[in-house]
Amino acid sequence: EFTDLRGEIQKTTKAQGSELDNLTTQTVALQKTFGDDRKQIIKAQNALMNEFKISASEAFEILESGYLSAANANGDMLDSIVEYSSQVKASGGSARQLISILDSSGKQGVFSDKGIDTVKEFGLRIREQSKATKKALEGAFGKQFSDNLLRGISDGSITSVQGLQMVAKAMNDTSIPAEKLQTVIADVFGGAGEDAGINFLKSLKDVSGETKRVYDLTNVYVRLQKDQLAVEKSLAEANNELAKQYDASVTSVKLFGKSIQVGLKKTFVDLSLWTNSLASSLKNAFTGGGANWKIVFQELTGGISELTEAEKESISQTRTLNEMREISSVLIKDEIFDLNNKLSALHNSNL
């Protein structure tokens, strides 16, 4: 299981060494705790690492936060991460802000990808700065607000995500007429914003870059999931190490087996040479007189002695090979059995 998974992760992410170990154990732990498809978990981790230039450990923390919050309330968090990471990054947002947006979407009951799609549409329109966008912002929030926002977007002093927070905060002003807010929704957030609704858009003022704020550790169920994830990760780390040791053992055994094959082939070559030599000696003995029978006897007894030694060596090497396989198998089975018992005990203590 772990050997195949490591290979799959390596092909997808090009990870090696400790980073490959982290991605492998994280993938198993997340899948066993939350039940999502491993391939999607791998893709989501890869998207976070590539787009936001973060480590495997940071990607794990972000996914953990998403699962423990409302970010996966619709069951599409991984798909949204894969599809929208590049858009959030282009808008100046972070991986943590991406999870915060998905969390707001889940809490507001915005289904499918309409919530995160709203952020993408805002980023595109606010950077394009069309006449309709400028007019809608100025009509609802005033010329000074609009000019400061758009100028900051243009010169890079304000990111699109920061602009989103500014607009969302301004939309919470109850003195602004509803029809002007509706124009902002239509011309600044587009159809995605209209689908998501005004309450979701207003909630984006609280988009946070602090991962821990999006889930509630006072919730017993959240705490249990967090504890289970930690246990699953520890078990996965142990199993991954066992798999690596087993793979190394198998490689050594294979190399040892190759050396036996080489030895046997060498023995057969020596046997062939001895047979040819014996045949030559016999021919000479029959054609050259009795004096040559002494040479024949020496060839015969010497060859038998060599064959006996080769046979003993082959039997010894084969016995050693079988013993190595048996010891390796017993150790691995015992270790996995002990680890699973520990996991069961930890699960029972949490219930």
mmCIF file of N, CA and C in Angstrom, residues 47-49 51-67 69 71 77 81 84-85 88-89 92-105 116 119 161 165 204 206-215:
data_model
loop_
_atom_site.group_PDB
_atom_site.id
_atom_site.type_symbol
_atom_site.label_atom_id
_atom_site.label_comp_id
_atom_site.label_asym_id
_atom_site.label_seq_id
_atom_site.Cartn_x
_atom_site.Cartn_y
_atom_site.Cartn_z
ATOM 1 N N ALA A 47 -1.478 21.343 -5.362
ATOM 2 C CA ALA A 47 -1.922 22.672 -5.783
ATOM 3 C C ALA A 47 -1.523 23.727 -4.759
ATOM 4 N N LEU A 48 -1.721 23.437 -3.484
ATOM 5 C CA LEU A 48 -1.360 24.388 -2.430
ATOM 6 C C LEU A 48 0.145 24.652 -2.418
ATOM 7 N N MET A 49 0.922 23.594 -2.554
ATOM 8 C CA MET A 49 2.377 23.745 -2.520
ATOM 9 C C MET A 49 2.894 24.513 -3.735
ATOM 10 N N GLU A 51 1.107 26.572 -5.960
ATOM 11 C CA GLU A 51 0.576 27.924 -6.149
ATOM 12 C C GLU A 51 1.044 28.896 -5.069
ATOM 13 N N PHE A 52 1.076 28.425 -3.812
ATOM 14 C CA PHE A 52 1.388 29.336 -2.715
ATOM 15 C C PHE A 52 2.810 29.169 -2.182
ATOM 16 N N LYS A 53 3.581 28.270 -2.825
ATOM 17 C CA LYS A 53 4.993 28.058 -2.473
ATOM 18 C C LYS A 53 5.156 27.750 -0.981
ATOM 19 N N ILE A 54 4.405 26.770 -0.516
ATOM 20 C CA ILE A 54 4.473 26.366 0.874
ATOM 21 C C ILE A 54 4.982 24.929 0.967
ATOM 22 N N SER A 55 5.350 24.514 2.173
ATOM 23 C CA SER A 55 5.895 23.168 2.376
ATOM 24 C C SER A 55 4.773 22.140 2.492
ATOM 25 N N ALA A 56 5.166 20.868 2.481
ATOM 26 C CA ALA A 56 4.192 19.793 2.647
ATOM 27 C C ALA A 56 3.521 19.872 4.010
ATOM 28 N N SER A 57 4.289 20.213 5.038
ATOM 29 C CA SER A 57 3.726 20.329 6.387
ATOM 30 C C SER A 57 2.707 21.451 6.471
ATOM 31 N N GLU A 58 2.996 22.579 5.826
ATOM 32 C CA GLU A 58 2.050 23.698 5.819
ATOM 33 C C GLU A 58 0.779 23.336 5.057
ATOM 34 N N ALA A 59 0.933 22.611 3.953
ATOM 35 C CA ALA A 59 -0.239 22.179 3.184
ATOM 36 C C ALA A 59 -1.132 21.277 4.031
ATOM 37 N N PHE A 60 -0.508 20.415 4.835
ATOM 38 C CA PHE A 60 -1.266 19.529 5.723
ATOM 39 C C PHE A 60 -2.049 20.341 6.751
ATOM 40 N N GLU A 61 -1.408 21.326 7.362
ATOM 41 C CA GLU A 61 -2.075 22.162 8.364
ATOM 42 C C GLU A 61 -3.274 22.884 7.761
ATOM 43 N N ILE A 62 -3.127 23.334 6.523
ATOM 44 C CA ILE A 62 -4.210 24.059 5.860
ATOM 45 C C ILE A 62 -5.376 23.123 5.550
ATOM 46 N N LEU A 63 -5.075 21.920 5.059
ATOM 47 C CA LEU A 63 -6.147 20.960 4.797
ATOM 48 C C LEU A 63 -6.816 20.521 6.095
ATOM 49 N N GLU A 64 -6.029 20.332 7.131
ATOM 50 C CA GLU A 64 -6.586 19.978 8.438
ATOM 51 C C GLU A 64 -7.567 21.060 8.892
ATOM 52 N N SER A 65 -7.158 22.311 8.761
ATOM 53 C CA SER A 65 -8.021 23.428 9.141
ATOM 54 C C SER A 65 -9.308 23.430 8.333
ATOM 55 N N GLY A 66 -9.187 23.159 7.032
ATOM 56 C CA GLY A 66 -10.371 23.137 6.180
ATOM 57 C C GLY A 66 -11.351 22.051 6.579
ATOM 58 N N TYR A 67 -10.823 20.853 6.863
ATOM 59 C CA TYR A 67 -11.685 19.743 7.250
ATOM 60 C C TYR A 67 -12.363 19.986 8.602
ATOM 61 N N SER A 69 -13.153 22.857 9.841
ATOM 62 C CA SER A 69 -14.053 24.017 9.766
ATOM 63 C C SER A 69 -15.230 23.669 8.864
ATOM 64 N N ALA A 71 -15.311 24.572 5.786
ATOM 65 C CA ALA A 71 -14.816 24.689 4.409
ATOM 66 C C ALA A 71 -15.212 23.503 3.545
ATOM 67 N N MET A 77 -14.394 20.734 -0.993
ATOM 68 C CA MET A 77 -13.234 21.558 -0.641
ATOM 69 C C MET A 77 -12.019 21.222 -1.505
ATOM 70 N N ILE A 81 -10.013 23.728 -4.034
ATOM 71 C CA ILE A 81 -8.599 24.055 -3.856
ATOM 72 C C ILE A 81 -7.836 23.844 -5.160
ATOM 73 N N TYR A 84 -9.269 26.607 -7.797
ATOM 74 C CA TYR A 84 -9.229 28.050 -7.537
ATOM 75 C C TYR A 84 -7.967 28.554 -6.846
ATOM 76 N N SER A 85 -7.028 27.688 -6.525
ATOM 77 C CA SER A 85 -5.797 28.158 -5.877
ATOM 78 C C SER A 85 -5.085 29.209 -6.715
ATOM 79 N N VAL A 88 -6.972 32.629 -6.496
ATOM 80 C CA VAL A 88 -6.766 33.303 -5.208
ATOM 81 C C VAL A 88 -5.348 33.857 -5.127
ATOM 82 N N LYS A 89 -4.384 33.082 -5.607
ATOM 83 C CA LYS A 89 -3.001 33.553 -5.622
ATOM 84 C C LYS A 89 -2.870 34.792 -6.504
ATOM 85 N N GLY A 92 -3.793 37.960 -4.924
ATOM 86 C CA GLY A 92 -2.973 38.392 -3.796
ATOM 87 C C GLY A 92 -3.322 37.697 -2.496
ATOM 88 N N GLY A 93 -4.111 36.631 -2.586
ATOM 89 C CA GLY A 93 -4.523 35.916 -1.385
ATOM 90 C C GLY A 93 -3.559 34.805 -1.014
ATOM 91 N N SER A 94 -3.715 34.294 0.193
ATOM 92 C CA SER A 94 -2.886 33.204 0.687
ATOM 93 C C SER A 94 -3.693 31.915 0.741
ATOM 94 N N ALA A 95 -3.001 30.811 0.996
ATOM 95 C CA ALA A 95 -3.680 29.525 1.132
ATOM 96 C C ALA A 95 -4.641 29.548 2.321
ATOM 97 N N ARG A 96 -4.240 30.213 3.385
ATOM 98 C CA ARG A 96 -5.106 30.312 4.560
ATOM 99 C C ARG A 96 -6.359 31.144 4.260
ATOM 100 N N GLN A 97 -6.199 32.162 3.462
ATOM 101 C CA GLN A 97 -7.365 32.964 3.080
ATOM 102 C C GLN A 97 -8.301 32.184 2.167
ATOM 103 N N LEU A 98 -7.742 31.319 1.347
ATOM 104 C CA LEU A 98 -8.569 30.449 0.514
ATOM 105 C C LEU A 98 -9.470 29.581 1.391
ATOM 106 N N ILE A 99 -8.896 28.973 2.437
ATOM 107 C CA ILE A 99 -9.688 28.152 3.352
ATOM 108 C C ILE A 99 -10.709 28.997 4.096
ATOM 109 N N SER A 100 -10.324 30.204 4.468
ATOM 110 C CA SER A 100 -11.246 31.103 5.170
ATOM 111 C C SER A 100 -12.451 31.441 4.298
ATOM 112 N N ILE A 101 -12.222 31.650 3.012
ATOM 113 C CA ILE A 101 -13.315 31.947 2.070
ATOM 114 C C ILE A 101 -14.230 30.735 1.944
ATOM 115 N N LEU A 102 -13.638 29.549 1.823
ATOM 116 C CA LEU A 102 -14.446 28.328 1.729
ATOM 117 C C LEU A 102 -15.234 28.089 3.016
ATOM 118 N N ASP A 103 -14.627 28.434 4.142
ATOM 119 C CA ASP A 103 -15.315 28.306 5.425
ATOM 120 C C ASP A 103 -16.530 29.233 5.484
ATOM 121 N N SER A 104 -16.355 30.474 5.036
ATOM 122 C CA SER A 104 -17.479 31.418 5.000
ATOM 123 C C SER A 104 -18.593 30.913 4.085
ATOM 124 N N SER A 105 -18.186 30.340 2.966
ATOM 125 C CA SER A 105 -19.150 29.781 2.018
ATOM 126 C C SER A 105 -19.962 28.671 2.671
ATOM 127 N N ILE A 116 -16.519 30.581 -3.782
ATOM 128 C CA ILE A 116 -15.155 30.848 -4.211
ATOM 129 C C ILE A 116 -15.131 31.451 -5.613
ATOM 130 N N VAL A 119 -15.214 35.212 -5.517
ATOM 131 C CA VAL A 119 -13.919 35.841 -5.273
ATOM 132 C C VAL A 119 -13.132 35.955 -6.575
ATOM 133 N N VAL A 161 -7.628 40.624 -2.861
ATOM 134 C CA VAL A 161 -8.276 40.077 -1.659
ATOM 135 C C VAL A 161 -8.465 41.166 -0.617
ATOM 136 N N GLN A 165 -12.063 42.581 0.919
ATOM 137 C CA GLN A 165 -12.396 42.823 2.319
ATOM 138 C C GLN A 165 -12.915 44.242 2.524
ATOM 139 N N LEU A 204 -17.468 38.288 3.854
ATOM 140 C CA LEU A 204 -16.091 38.255 3.371
ATOM 141 C C LEU A 204 -15.219 39.345 3.993
ATOM 142 N N ASP A 206 -14.554 39.368 6.934
ATOM 143 C CA ASP A 206 -13.822 38.656 7.981
ATOM 144 C C ASP A 206 -12.875 37.595 7.439
ATOM 145 N N VAL A 207 -12.624 37.608 6.138
ATOM 146 C CA VAL A 207 -11.670 36.651 5.564
ATOM 147 C C VAL A 207 -10.337 36.811 6.282
ATOM 148 N N SER A 208 -9.886 35.708 6.856
ATOM 149 C CA SER A 208 -8.714 35.769 7.732
ATOM 150 C C SER A 208 -7.547 34.998 7.159
ATOM 151 N N GLY A 209 -6.359 35.453 7.508
ATOM 152 C CA GLY A 209 -5.159 34.721 7.132
ATOM 153 C C GLY A 209 -4.683 33.820 8.247
ATOM 154 N N GLU A 210 -5.426 33.773 9.357
ATOM 155 C CA GLU A 210 -5.052 32.953 10.499
ATOM 156 C C GLU A 210 -5.853 31.662 10.492
ATOM 157 N N THR A 211 -5.178 30.544 10.177
ATOM 158 C CA THR A 211 -5.866 29.271 9.966
ATOM 159 C C THR A 211 -6.668 28.834 11.181
ATOM 160 N N LYS A 212 -6.134 28.969 12.376
ATOM 161 C CA LYS A 212 -6.761 28.407 13.563
ATOM 162 C C LYS A 212 -8.111 29.046 13.869
ATOM 163 N N ARG A 213 -8.374 30.222 13.351
ATOM 164 C CA ARG A 213 -9.622 30.910 13.667
ATOM 165 C C ARG A 213 -10.837 30.311 12.972
ATOM 166 N N VAL A 214 -10.626 29.516 11.934
ATOM 167 C CA VAL A 214 -11.774 29.053 11.164
ATOM 168 C C VAL A 214 -12.437 27.813 11.743
ATOM 169 N N TYR A 215 -11.853 27.170 12.752
ATOM 170 C CA TYR A 215 -12.552 26.041 13.373
ATOM 171 C C TYR A 215 -12.613 26.225 14.890
#
